[in-house]
Amino acid sequence: MTKPTMKEMLERRILILDGAMGTMIQQADLGPEDFGGDELDGCNEMLVLTRPDVIQGIHEAYLEAGADILETNTFGATAVVLAEYDIPEKAREINLAAARIARAAADKFSTADKPRYVAGALGPTTKTLSVTGGVTFDQLVEDYYEQTVALIEGGVDAILLETSQDTLNVKAGTIGIHKAFESTGITLPLMISGTIEPMGTTLAGQNIESFYISLEHMNPISIGLNCATGPEFMRDHIRSLAGIAHSAVSCYPNAGLPDENGNYHESPASLAKKIADFAEQGWLNIAGGCCGTTPAHIRALAETLENYAPRKKMGEHPPAVSGIETVYIEEDNRPIMIGERTNISGSRKFKRLIKEEKFDEASEIARAQVKNGAHVIDINLQDTDIDEAYAVHKFIPEVVKKIKVPLMLDSTYDHIIELGLKYSQGKAIINSINLEDGETKFEKILPLIHRYGAAVVCILIDERGQAVSREAKMEVATRSYELLTEKYGMNPEDIIFDPNMFPVGSGDPQYIGSAVETIEGIRMIKAKYPKAKTILGLSNISFGLPDAGREVLNSVYLYHTTKAGLDYAIVNTEKLERYASIPEDERRLAEELIFNTNDD
Ligand code: HCS
């Protein structure tokens, strides 16, 4: 008889994950010789080679206690961590051995009623891309890839990225994991577990919602929290996660907060009771223990949770993008304002600062935009005078230290977009794709969207040029939408149509009437594709007018396009006026231009 899959078992009951490994090893009274010598003392992962009996013993104790899922002893078996012991080359051997030990133990205890699973554990490493640095995104991808390949070859049932403190590390991890799935031809369920510090966010600053929104595209079988705290600190976060996650929710806290000597005091009964309360609320699918927990904790948990049903109702949330913080795109907060001043082609000051490599000062411009109401920041560093890749590499890490809002990455080059994504913890917006050159742009950018998670601006341009009339806009939107959702597998909520705007303020006769076409184009797109979003680069409309006139025209146009359903506006947030506060005669003049109603 074949074993039910983990997914099938998750439908039936709350699955019990094992307890701590690291703190169990600490208690095992081992000496340097057990780890392979003085230099390797404390390298827990080495024990799968030097003292496999110890690791096997811990696994079996957890299985006896009732664990359904074992974690391999590979938390720090990533080359970048093993390099601290001068043994990076041992990564493959250690992961392979660890997976085999856990596999054998799980199989020994597995029965038809209670199948046991092995999750290959990948820790966060000792370096975070967003906080400590000291490692590159690409290096982490390679290290996680190597680790995952060996775990798969050793026979694990799932891959678990745990104690995740920085979503950028997780993104590198998931990319490495998928690369391993491709190269081995074996795709396993992906489990993700974040760590929220007592102050309420990950080390890299995200709360649980942003963490989830940034990783949702990976479609994990489970997502949850472990480590850092005991269960009570996790309560609000687990509740939030259960409310939004489409996947199973996991929770494996420490046995309380450690005291000054690093000891944990939450008793098995008390831990089980607190976690059972989460189950009672219907929030849980997987539960277990992290640092300080023992087989006694897992036994208490398994016995208690037997009486509770797993979370059944999947969560939901409004369409969203994220940086360190999340922005939901909802009817009552439209339009989302995107600060445009960090665009080289739109701001001379910004361009000068980037050219002079004053990245810190340049990022102050982003901060000013946010201070004045921007919910997202557009970043465009493309210019013939500038090395764009270098500027992205220097500027984006600087700017994400200063602002928490999502990024809009604006470039015509896919390799530049990808570079930007490697610095974006959150779910960014890519600006932009179009059908100008057939599907070339779609083919280049869509893989990035699936790999890193992002929304995308789709400009309504095709092989014939920019769509001007409302009918032409609709035609290109329809073709783009069908391709993106059906052929390229995009979530409709992440498609943002830019229906084009022309400078009606310039007086150029070819643009007369185009502002109304854009308003009506937005209305038609929103009616046909209510899930898709719309965006405009607002200042285009007033191009060629004196500054004061520009502000009025921009603001009046924003008012009318918002009424038509506009979701995002790229603006200079420092220079927007409220429609109601614009003097009536100025407003009328602007409306005559927009609606082309001046007969003079
Ligand atoms: N699975 C790891 C997590 C440490 S945070 C351990 O040691 O139990």
Coordinates of C-alpha atoms and ligand atoms in Angstrom, one line a residue:
M1 CA 0.0 0.0 0.0
T2 CA 1.3 3.4 -0.8
K3 CA 1.7 5.9 1.9
P4 CA -0.7 8.8 1.9
T5 CA 0.9 12.1 0.9
M6 CA 1.5 14.7 3.5
K7 CA -1.1 16.8 1.7
E8 CA -3.7 14.1 2.2
M9 CA -2.7 13.6 5.8
L10 CA -3.1 17.4 6.4
E11 CA -6.7 17.1 5.4
R12 CA -7.3 14.5 8.1
R13 CA -5.7 15.9 11.2
I14 CA -3.2 18.3 12.7
L15 CA 0.3 16.8 12.0
I16 CA 2.8 16.8 14.7
L17 CA 6.3 18.0 13.9
D18 CA 9.2 16.9 16.1
G19 CA 10.8 19.1 18.7
A20 CA 14.2 20.8 19.1
M21 CA 17.4 19.3 17.7
G22 CA 20.0 21.8 18.7
T23 CA 19.1 22.0 22.4
M24 CA 18.7 18.2 22.6
I25 CA 22.3 17.9 21.3
Q26 CA 23.5 20.4 23.8
Q27 CA 22.0 18.3 26.5
A28 CA 23.6 15.1 25.2
D29 CA 26.9 15.6 27.1
L30 CA 29.1 15.3 24.1
G31 CA 32.8 16.3 23.9
P32 CA 34.9 17.7 21.1
E33 CA 35.9 14.3 20.0
D34 CA 32.2 13.5 19.2
F35 CA 32.1 16.3 16.7
G36 CA 35.4 15.3 15.0
G37 CA 37.9 17.4 17.0
D38 CA 38.4 20.7 18.7
E39 CA 37.9 22.8 15.5
L40 CA 34.5 21.2 14.9
D41 CA 33.3 21.3 18.5
G42 CA 29.7 22.6 18.4
C43 CA 29.1 21.9 14.7
N44 CA 25.9 19.9 15.4
E45 CA 25.6 18.9 11.7
M46 CA 28.9 17.0 11.8
L47 CA 27.3 14.5 14.2
V48 CA 25.4 12.8 11.3
L49 CA 28.9 11.6 10.2
T50 CA 30.7 11.2 13.5
R51 CA 27.9 10.1 15.9
P52 CA 24.9 9.1 13.8
D53 CA 23.7 7.0 16.8
V54 CA 23.1 10.2 18.7
I55 CA 21.0 11.8 15.9
Q56 CA 19.2 8.6 15.3
G57 CA 18.4 8.4 19.0
I58 CA 16.9 11.9 19.1
H59 CA 14.8 11.1 16.0
E60 CA 13.5 7.9 17.5
A61 CA 12.7 9.6 20.8
Y62 CA 10.5 12.1 18.9
L63 CA 8.9 9.3 16.8
E64 CA 8.1 7.4 19.9
A65 CA 6.6 10.5 21.4
G66 CA 4.2 10.7 18.4
A67 CA 5.9 13.0 15.9
D68 CA 4.5 12.6 12.3
I69 CA 7.2 14.7 10.7
L70 CA 10.9 14.6 11.5
E71 CA 13.3 17.3 10.7
T72 CA 16.8 16.3 9.4
N73 CA 19.8 17.5 11.4
T74 CA 20.8 20.0 8.7
F75 CA 19.8 23.3 10.1
G76 CA 23.3 24.7 9.6
A77 CA 24.4 22.3 6.9
T78 CA 24.6 25.0 4.3
A79 CA 28.1 25.6 2.8
V80 CA 28.1 29.2 3.9
V81 CA 27.6 28.1 7.5
L82 CA 29.9 25.1 7.3
A83 CA 32.6 27.5 6.0
E84 CA 32.8 28.9 9.5
Y85 CA 34.2 25.5 10.6
D86 CA 36.3 25.4 7.4
I87 CA 34.3 22.5 6.0
P88 CA 32.1 24.0 3.3
E89 CA 33.0 21.0 1.0
K90 CA 31.2 18.7 3.4
A91 CA 27.8 20.1 2.7
R92 CA 26.7 17.4 0.3
E93 CA 28.0 14.5 2.5
I94 CA 26.3 15.8 5.6
N95 CA 23.0 16.5 4.0
L96 CA 22.9 13.1 2.4
A97 CA 23.8 11.3 5.6
A98 CA 21.3 13.4 7.6
A99 CA 18.5 12.6 5.2
R100 CA 19.3 8.9 5.3
I101 CA 19.3 8.7 9.1
A102 CA 16.0 10.5 9.4
R103 CA 14.5 8.5 6.5
A104 CA 15.5 5.1 8.2
A105 CA 14.1 6.2 11.5
A106 CA 10.8 7.5 10.0
D107 CA 10.4 4.3 8.0
K108 CA 11.0 2.1 11.0
F109 CA 8.1 3.8 12.9
S110 CA 5.8 4.3 9.9
T111 CA 2.5 2.4 9.9
A112 CA -0.6 2.6 7.7
D113 CA -2.5 4.5 10.3
K114 CA 0.4 6.8 11.2
P115 CA 2.7 7.4 8.3
R116 CA 5.9 9.3 9.2
Y117 CA 7.5 11.9 7.1
V118 CA 10.9 13.5 6.8
A119 CA 11.3 17.2 6.2
G120 CA 14.7 18.3 5.0
A121 CA 15.6 21.3 7.2
L122 CA 17.2 24.4 5.7
G123 CA 18.1 27.0 8.3
P124 CA 18.5 30.8 7.7
T125 CA 22.3 30.6 7.7
T126 CA 24.3 32.9 9.9
K127 CA 24.0 35.7 7.3
T128 CA 21.0 37.8 6.3
L129 CA 21.0 39.6 3.0
S130 CA 19.0 42.5 4.3
V131 CA 20.7 43.0 7.7
T132 CA 24.2 41.6 8.1
G133 CA 25.3 41.1 4.5
G134 CA 28.4 39.1 4.1
V135 CA 26.8 36.8 1.5
T136 CA 25.3 37.4 -1.9
F137 CA 21.8 36.4 -3.1
D138 CA 23.4 34.2 -5.8
Q139 CA 25.7 32.5 -3.4
L140 CA 22.8 31.6 -1.2
V141 CA 20.8 30.2 -4.2
E142 CA 23.8 27.9 -4.9
D143 CA 24.3 26.8 -1.3
Y144 CA 20.6 26.0 -0.8
Y145 CA 20.5 24.3 -4.2
E146 CA 23.4 22.0 -3.2
Q147 CA 21.8 21.3 0.2
T148 CA 18.4 20.5 -1.3
V149 CA 19.8 18.2 -4.0
A150 CA 21.5 16.1 -1.3
L151 CA 18.4 16.0 0.9
I152 CA 16.3 14.9 -2.0
E153 CA 18.8 12.2 -2.8
G154 CA 18.8 11.1 0.8
G155 CA 15.0 10.5 0.5
V156 CA 13.2 13.3 2.3
D157 CA 9.5 13.9 1.8
A158 CA 9.4 17.7 2.0
I159 CA 11.8 20.7 2.2
L160 CA 11.4 23.0 5.2
L161 CA 13.0 26.4 5.2
E162 CA 12.9 27.4 8.8
T163 CA 13.7 30.1 11.4
S164 CA 13.5 32.5 8.5
Q165 CA 14.4 36.0 9.6
D166 CA 14.9 37.7 6.3
T167 CA 12.5 37.2 3.4
L168 CA 15.3 37.8 0.9
N169 CA 17.1 34.8 2.3
V170 CA 13.9 32.8 1.9
K171 CA 13.6 34.0 -1.7
A172 CA 17.2 32.8 -2.4
G173 CA 16.3 29.6 -0.7
T174 CA 13.1 28.9 -2.7
I175 CA 15.0 29.7 -5.9
G176 CA 17.7 27.2 -4.9
I177 CA 15.1 24.6 -3.9
H178 CA 13.3 24.9 -7.2
K179 CA 16.5 24.6 -9.1
A180 CA 17.1 21.4 -7.2
F181 CA 13.6 20.2 -8.0
E182 CA 14.4 20.8 -11.7
S183 CA 17.8 19.1 -11.7
T184 CA 16.7 16.0 -9.8
G185 CA 13.3 15.8 -11.5
I186 CA 11.7 15.4 -8.1
T187 CA 9.4 18.1 -6.8
L188 CA 8.6 18.0 -3.1
P189 CA 6.2 20.0 -0.9
L190 CA 7.8 23.2 0.3
M191 CA 7.3 24.2 3.9
I192 CA 8.2 27.7 5.1
S193 CA 8.6 28.8 8.7
G194 CA 9.4 32.4 9.7
T195 CA 10.7 33.7 12.9
I196 CA 9.0 36.8 14.5
E197 CA 11.1 38.4 17.2
P198 CA 9.4 39.6 20.5
M199 CA 9.1 43.1 19.0
G200 CA 6.7 41.8 16.4
T201 CA 8.6 41.6 13.2
T202 CA 11.3 39.4 11.6
L203 CA 14.8 40.5 12.0
A204 CA 14.6 42.2 8.6
G205 CA 11.5 44.1 9.7
Q206 CA 8.5 42.4 8.1
N207 CA 5.4 41.5 10.0
I208 CA 3.7 38.2 9.4
E209 CA 1.4 39.6 6.7
S210 CA 4.2 41.1 4.6
F211 CA 6.2 37.9 5.1
Y212 CA 3.3 35.9 3.7
I213 CA 2.4 38.3 0.9
S214 CA 6.1 38.3 -0.2
L215 CA 6.2 34.5 -0.4
E216 CA 2.7 33.5 -1.5
H217 CA 3.8 33.0 -5.1
M218 CA 5.9 30.0 -3.9
N219 CA 2.7 28.2 -3.2
P220 CA 4.1 26.4 -0.1
I221 CA 2.2 23.4 1.4
S222 CA 2.6 25.1 4.8
I223 CA 3.7 28.4 6.2
G224 CA 4.0 29.3 9.8
L225 CA 6.3 30.4 12.7
N226 CA 9.0 28.8 14.8
C227 CA 11.6 29.8 17.3
A228 CA 12.4 33.1 19.0
T229 CA 9.5 33.0 21.5
G230 CA 7.1 30.8 23.3
P231 CA 3.6 30.3 22.0
E232 CA 1.9 33.4 23.6
F233 CA 4.0 35.8 21.6
M234 CA 3.0 34.0 18.5
R235 CA -0.7 34.2 19.1
D236 CA -1.6 37.4 17.2
H237 CA 0.7 36.4 14.3
I238 CA -0.7 32.9 14.0
R239 CA -4.2 34.4 14.0
S240 CA -3.3 36.8 11.2
L241 CA -1.6 34.1 9.2
A242 CA -4.6 31.8 9.5
G243 CA -6.8 34.6 8.3
I244 CA -4.8 35.2 5.1
A245 CA -2.9 32.0 4.1
H246 CA -4.0 29.8 1.3
S247 CA -1.7 27.1 2.6
A248 CA -1.6 25.0 5.8
V249 CA -0.5 26.9 8.9
S250 CA 2.3 25.6 11.1
C251 CA 3.5 26.6 14.6
Y252 CA 6.4 25.3 16.5
P253 CA 7.5 27.7 19.3
N254 CA 10.3 27.5 21.7
A255 CA 9.6 26.2 25.2
G256 CA 9.2 29.8 26.3
L257 CA 11.7 32.6 26.2
P258 CA 15.1 31.5 27.5
D259 CA 16.4 32.8 30.8
E260 CA 19.7 34.5 31.2
N261 CA 21.5 31.1 31.2
G262 CA 19.8 30.0 28.0
N263 CA 17.4 27.6 29.8
Y264 CA 13.8 27.1 28.7
H265 CA 11.0 26.7 31.2
E266 CA 7.7 26.0 29.5
S267 CA 6.6 22.6 30.7
P268 CA 5.2 20.0 28.3
A269 CA 1.7 20.3 29.6
S270 CA 1.7 24.1 29.5
L271 CA 3.1 24.2 25.9
A272 CA 0.5 21.7 24.8
K273 CA -2.3 23.7 26.4
K274 CA -1.3 26.9 24.8
I275 CA -0.9 25.4 21.3
A276 CA -4.2 23.5 21.8
D277 CA -5.8 26.9 22.3
F278 CA -4.7 27.9 18.8
A279 CA -6.1 24.6 17.5
E280 CA -9.3 25.3 19.3
Q281 CA -9.6 28.6 17.3
G282 CA -9.2 26.6 14.1
W283 CA -5.8 28.2 13.2
L284 CA -3.5 25.1 13.0
N285 CA -2.5 22.3 10.6
I286 CA 1.0 21.5 11.9
A287 CA 2.3 21.9 15.4
G288 CA 5.6 21.0 17.1
G289 CA 8.4 22.4 19.2
C290 CA 11.5 24.4 18.7
C291 CA 14.4 25.3 21.0
G292 CA 14.1 23.9 24.5
T293 CA 11.4 21.4 23.6
T294 CA 12.0 17.7 24.2
P295 CA 10.3 14.4 23.4
A296 CA 8.1 15.0 26.5
H297 CA 6.8 18.2 25.0
I298 CA 6.0 16.4 21.7
R299 CA 4.2 13.6 23.5
A300 CA 2.1 16.1 25.4
L301 CA 1.3 17.9 22.2
A302 CA 0.5 14.8 20.2
E303 CA -1.8 13.5 22.9
T304 CA -3.6 16.9 23.3
L305 CA -4.0 17.8 19.7
E306 CA -5.5 14.4 18.9
N307 CA -8.8 15.9 20.1
Y308 CA -8.7 18.9 17.7
A309 CA -9.7 19.2 14.1
P310 CA -7.2 20.8 11.6
R311 CA -7.8 24.2 10.2
K312 CA -10.1 23.8 7.2
K313 CA -11.0 27.2 6.0
M314 CA -8.3 28.7 3.9
G315 CA -7.5 32.3 4.4
E316 CA -7.9 35.2 2.0
H317 CA -6.8 38.7 1.5
P318 CA -7.3 41.7 -0.8
P319 CA -4.8 42.1 -3.7
A320 CA -1.5 43.3 -2.3
V321 CA 2.1 44.3 -2.9
S322 CA 4.7 44.6 -0.2
G323 CA 8.0 46.0 0.9
I324 CA 8.7 45.7 4.5
E325 CA 5.1 46.7 4.9
T326 CA 2.1 45.6 2.9
V327 CA -0.1 47.8 0.7
Y328 CA -3.6 46.3 0.0
I329 CA -5.2 47.6 -3.2
E330 CA -8.8 48.0 -2.2
E331 CA -11.8 50.1 -3.3
D332 CA -11.5 52.5 -0.4
N333 CA -7.8 53.3 -0.7
R334 CA -7.6 53.9 -4.5
P335 CA -5.6 55.3 -6.0
I336 CA -2.4 54.0 -4.6
M337 CA 0.2 56.8 -4.9
I338 CA 3.5 55.9 -6.5
G339 CA 6.3 58.4 -5.9
E340 CA 7.9 59.3 -9.2
R341 CA 10.9 61.4 -8.0
T342 CA 13.3 58.5 -7.8
N343 CA 13.2 58.3 -11.6
I344 CA 16.3 59.6 -13.4
S345 CA 14.4 60.7 -16.5
G346 CA 11.9 62.7 -14.4
S347 CA 14.1 64.4 -11.8
R348 CA 17.3 66.3 -12.6
K349 CA 18.3 66.4 -8.9
F350 CA 17.9 62.6 -8.5
K351 CA 19.9 62.0 -11.7
R352 CA 22.7 64.3 -10.5
L353 CA 22.9 62.5 -7.1
I354 CA 23.0 59.1 -8.7
K355 CA 25.7 60.2 -11.2
E356 CA 27.8 61.6 -8.3
E357 CA 27.2 58.3 -6.5
K358 CA 25.5 60.1 -3.6
F359 CA 23.3 57.2 -3.0
D360 CA 22.5 58.0 0.6
E361 CA 21.3 61.5 -0.4
A362 CA 19.4 60.1 -3.4
S363 CA 17.5 57.8 -1.1
E364 CA 16.4 60.8 0.9
I365 CA 14.3 61.7 -2.1
A366 CA 12.4 58.4 -1.7
R367 CA 11.9 59.1 1.9
A368 CA 10.5 62.6 1.2
Q369 CA 8.0 61.0 -1.3
V370 CA 6.9 58.6 1.3
K371 CA 6.6 61.3 3.9
N372 CA 4.3 63.2 1.5
G373 CA 2.0 60.3 1.0
A374 CA 3.6 57.8 -1.5
H375 CA 2.5 54.3 -0.9
V376 CA 5.0 52.8 -3.3
I377 CA 8.3 54.2 -4.8
D378 CA 9.1 54.0 -8.5
I379 CA 12.8 53.5 -9.1
N380 CA 14.3 54.1 -12.5
L381 CA 18.0 54.4 -12.9
Q382 CA 18.2 54.0 -16.7
D383 CA 20.2 56.6 -18.5
T384 CA 22.9 56.6 -21.2
D385 CA 25.3 58.4 -18.8
I386 CA 24.9 55.9 -16.0
D387 CA 25.9 52.3 -15.4
E388 CA 22.4 51.1 -14.5
A389 CA 23.4 47.8 -12.9
Y390 CA 26.0 49.5 -10.7
A391 CA 23.4 52.1 -9.7
V392 CA 20.8 49.5 -8.8
H393 CA 23.4 47.5 -6.8
K394 CA 24.3 50.6 -4.8
F395 CA 21.1 52.5 -4.6
I396 CA 18.4 49.9 -3.8
P397 CA 20.1 48.4 -0.7
E398 CA 20.4 52.0 0.5
V399 CA 16.8 52.9 -0.2
V400 CA 15.3 49.8 1.4
K401 CA 17.0 50.8 4.7
K402 CA 15.1 54.1 4.6
I403 CA 11.6 53.2 3.4
K404 CA 9.2 50.4 4.2
V405 CA 6.9 50.8 1.2
P406 CA 6.9 48.4 -1.8
L407 CA 9.2 49.1 -4.7
M408 CA 8.3 49.6 -8.3
L409 CA 11.3 48.5 -10.4
D410 CA 11.4 50.4 -13.6
S411 CA 13.7 49.5 -16.5
T412 CA 13.5 48.3 -20.0
Y413 CA 16.1 45.5 -19.3
D414 CA 15.1 42.3 -17.7
H415 CA 18.5 41.7 -16.2
I416 CA 18.2 45.0 -14.4
I417 CA 14.7 44.1 -13.1
E418 CA 16.1 40.8 -11.8
L419 CA 18.9 42.6 -10.0
G420 CA 16.4 44.9 -8.3
L421 CA 14.3 41.9 -7.3
K422 CA 17.4 40.4 -5.6
Y423 CA 17.3 43.4 -3.3
S424 CA 13.6 43.5 -2.7
Q425 CA 12.4 41.6 0.3
G426 CA 8.8 42.2 -0.6
K427 CA 6.5 41.7 -3.5
A428 CA 7.6 44.5 -5.9
I429 CA 5.9 45.8 -9.0
I430 CA 7.7 45.5 -12.3
N431 CA 7.4 48.4 -14.6
S432 CA 6.8 47.3 -17.4
I433 CA 5.9 44.8 -20.1
N434 CA 4.0 45.3 -23.4
L435 CA 3.3 43.7 -26.7
E436 CA 5.3 46.2 -28.8
D437 CA 7.7 43.4 -29.9
G438 CA 5.2 40.6 -29.8
E439 CA 5.5 38.5 -26.7
T440 CA 9.3 39.1 -26.3
K441 CA 8.9 41.1 -23.1
F442 CA 6.3 38.7 -21.6
E443 CA 8.7 35.8 -22.2
K444 CA 11.5 37.6 -20.4
I445 CA 9.7 39.0 -17.5
L446 CA 7.1 36.4 -16.6
P447 CA 9.7 33.9 -15.4
L448 CA 11.0 36.6 -13.0
I449 CA 7.5 37.2 -11.7
H450 CA 7.0 33.5 -10.9
R451 CA 10.5 33.2 -9.4
Y452 CA 10.6 36.2 -7.2
G453 CA 6.9 37.1 -6.8
A454 CA 5.8 40.5 -8.2
A455 CA 3.0 42.4 -9.8
V456 CA 3.5 43.9 -13.3
V457 CA 2.6 47.0 -15.2
C458 CA 1.4 46.0 -18.7
I459 CA 1.4 49.1 -21.0
L460 CA -1.2 49.0 -23.7
I461 CA 1.1 49.0 -26.7
D462 CA 1.3 46.4 -29.4
E463 CA 3.1 45.9 -32.7
R464 CA 1.1 48.8 -34.1
G465 CA 2.2 51.3 -31.3
Q466 CA 0.4 52.9 -28.4
A467 CA -3.3 52.3 -28.2
V468 CA -5.1 55.7 -28.3
S469 CA -8.8 55.1 -28.7
R470 CA -10.8 53.4 -26.0
E471 CA -11.5 50.5 -28.4
A472 CA -7.8 50.1 -29.3
K473 CA -7.0 50.1 -25.5
M474 CA -9.6 47.4 -24.9
E475 CA -8.3 45.3 -27.7
V476 CA -4.7 45.3 -26.5
A477 CA -5.9 44.8 -22.9
T478 CA -7.9 41.8 -23.9
R479 CA -5.0 40.2 -25.8
S480 CA -2.6 40.9 -23.0
Y481 CA -4.9 39.7 -20.3
E482 CA -5.7 36.4 -22.1
L483 CA -2.0 35.7 -22.7
L484 CA -0.9 36.6 -19.2
T485 CA -3.6 34.6 -17.4
E486 CA -3.9 31.6 -19.7
K487 CA -0.5 31.2 -21.3
Y488 CA 1.8 32.7 -18.7
G489 CA -0.1 31.7 -15.5
M490 CA -0.4 35.1 -14.0
N491 CA -2.7 36.0 -11.1
P492 CA -5.2 38.6 -12.6
E493 CA -4.9 40.7 -9.5
D494 CA -1.2 41.2 -10.2
I495 CA -1.8 42.6 -13.7
I496 CA -1.8 46.4 -13.8
F497 CA -2.8 47.9 -17.1
D498 CA -1.3 51.3 -18.1
P499 CA -3.7 52.6 -20.8
N500 CA -1.3 55.3 -22.0
M501 CA -1.7 59.1 -21.6
F502 CA -0.7 61.8 -23.9
P503 CA 0.3 65.4 -23.2
V504 CA -3.0 67.2 -23.9
G505 CA -1.6 70.3 -22.3
S506 CA 1.0 70.6 -25.1
G507 CA -1.7 71.8 -27.5
D508 CA -0.6 69.2 -30.1
P509 CA -3.7 68.5 -32.2
Q510 CA -2.9 64.7 -32.4
Y511 CA -3.6 64.5 -28.6
I512 CA -7.0 66.2 -28.6
G513 CA -9.6 64.0 -27.1
S514 CA -7.0 61.4 -25.9
A515 CA -7.6 62.2 -22.2
V516 CA -11.2 61.2 -22.4
E517 CA -10.2 58.0 -24.3
T518 CA -8.0 57.1 -21.4
I519 CA -10.7 57.8 -18.8
E520 CA -13.2 55.6 -20.8
G521 CA -10.5 53.0 -21.5
I522 CA -10.0 52.6 -17.7
R523 CA -13.7 52.3 -17.2
M524 CA -14.0 49.6 -19.9
I525 CA -11.0 47.6 -18.7
K526 CA -12.3 47.6 -15.1
A527 CA -15.8 46.5 -16.2
K528 CA -14.4 43.6 -18.3
Y529 CA -11.6 42.6 -15.9
P530 CA -12.6 43.6 -12.4
K531 CA -9.7 41.7 -10.9
A532 CA -7.0 43.5 -12.9
K533 CA -5.7 46.9 -11.9
T534 CA -5.0 50.1 -13.7
I535 CA -2.2 52.7 -13.5
L536 CA -1.3 56.0 -15.0
G537 CA 1.9 58.1 -15.0
L538 CA -0.1 61.2 -14.2
S539 CA 2.4 64.0 -15.1
N540 CA 2.4 63.0 -18.7
I541 CA -0.9 64.7 -19.3
S542 CA 0.4 68.2 -18.4
F543 CA 3.8 67.8 -20.1
G544 CA 4.6 71.2 -21.8
L545 CA 2.6 73.4 -19.4
P546 CA 4.0 75.8 -16.9
D547 CA 4.5 74.3 -13.4
A548 CA 1.4 75.8 -11.7
G549 CA -0.9 74.7 -14.6
R550 CA 0.6 71.2 -14.4
E551 CA -0.3 70.7 -10.8
V552 CA -3.9 71.7 -11.4
L553 CA -4.3 69.6 -14.6
N554 CA -2.6 66.6 -12.9
S555 CA -4.9 66.8 -9.9
V556 CA -8.1 67.3 -11.9
Y557 CA -7.2 64.4 -14.1
L558 CA -6.4 62.3 -11.1
Y559 CA -9.9 63.0 -9.8
H560 CA -11.6 61.9 -13.0
T561 CA -9.5 58.9 -13.7
T562 CA -10.0 57.8 -10.1
K563 CA -13.8 58.1 -10.6
A564 CA -13.4 55.8 -13.6
G565 CA -11.6 53.2 -11.6
L566 CA -7.9 54.0 -11.5
D567 CA -6.0 51.9 -9.0
Y568 CA -2.5 53.3 -9.1
A569 CA -1.2 56.8 -10.0
I570 CA 2.5 57.6 -10.5
V571 CA 2.8 61.1 -9.2
N572 CA 5.0 63.6 -7.5
T573 CA 3.3 63.3 -4.1
E574 CA 4.9 66.6 -3.0
K575 CA 3.0 68.4 -5.7
L576 CA -0.6 67.2 -5.7
E577 CA -3.6 69.4 -4.9
R578 CA -6.9 68.1 -3.6
Y579 CA -9.6 68.5 -6.3
A580 CA -11.9 70.2 -3.9
S581 CA -9.4 72.9 -3.0
I582 CA -8.6 73.9 -6.6
P583 CA -10.3 77.2 -7.5
E584 CA -13.3 76.7 -9.7
D585 CA -12.1 78.7 -12.7
E586 CA -8.8 76.7 -12.8
R587 CA -10.7 73.5 -12.4
R588 CA -13.0 74.4 -15.3
L589 CA -10.1 75.2 -17.6
A590 CA -8.5 71.9 -16.8
E591 CA -11.7 70.0 -17.4
E592 CA -12.2 71.8 -20.8
L593 CA -8.8 70.5 -21.8
I594 CA -9.5 67.0 -20.5
F595 CA -12.9 66.6 -22.0
N596 CA -12.2 68.7 -25.1
T597 CA -15.2 70.9 -24.5
N598 CA -13.8 74.3 -25.3
D599 CA -15.4 75.4 -28.5
D600 CA -13.3 78.6 -28.9
Ligands
HCS1 N1 15.3 22.7 13.8 C1 16.2 23.5 14.5 C2 15.7 24.9 14.7 C3 16.5 25.8 15.4 S1 15.9 27.4 15.5 C4 16.5 22.9 15.9 O1 17.7 22.9 16.3 O2 15.6 22.4 16.5

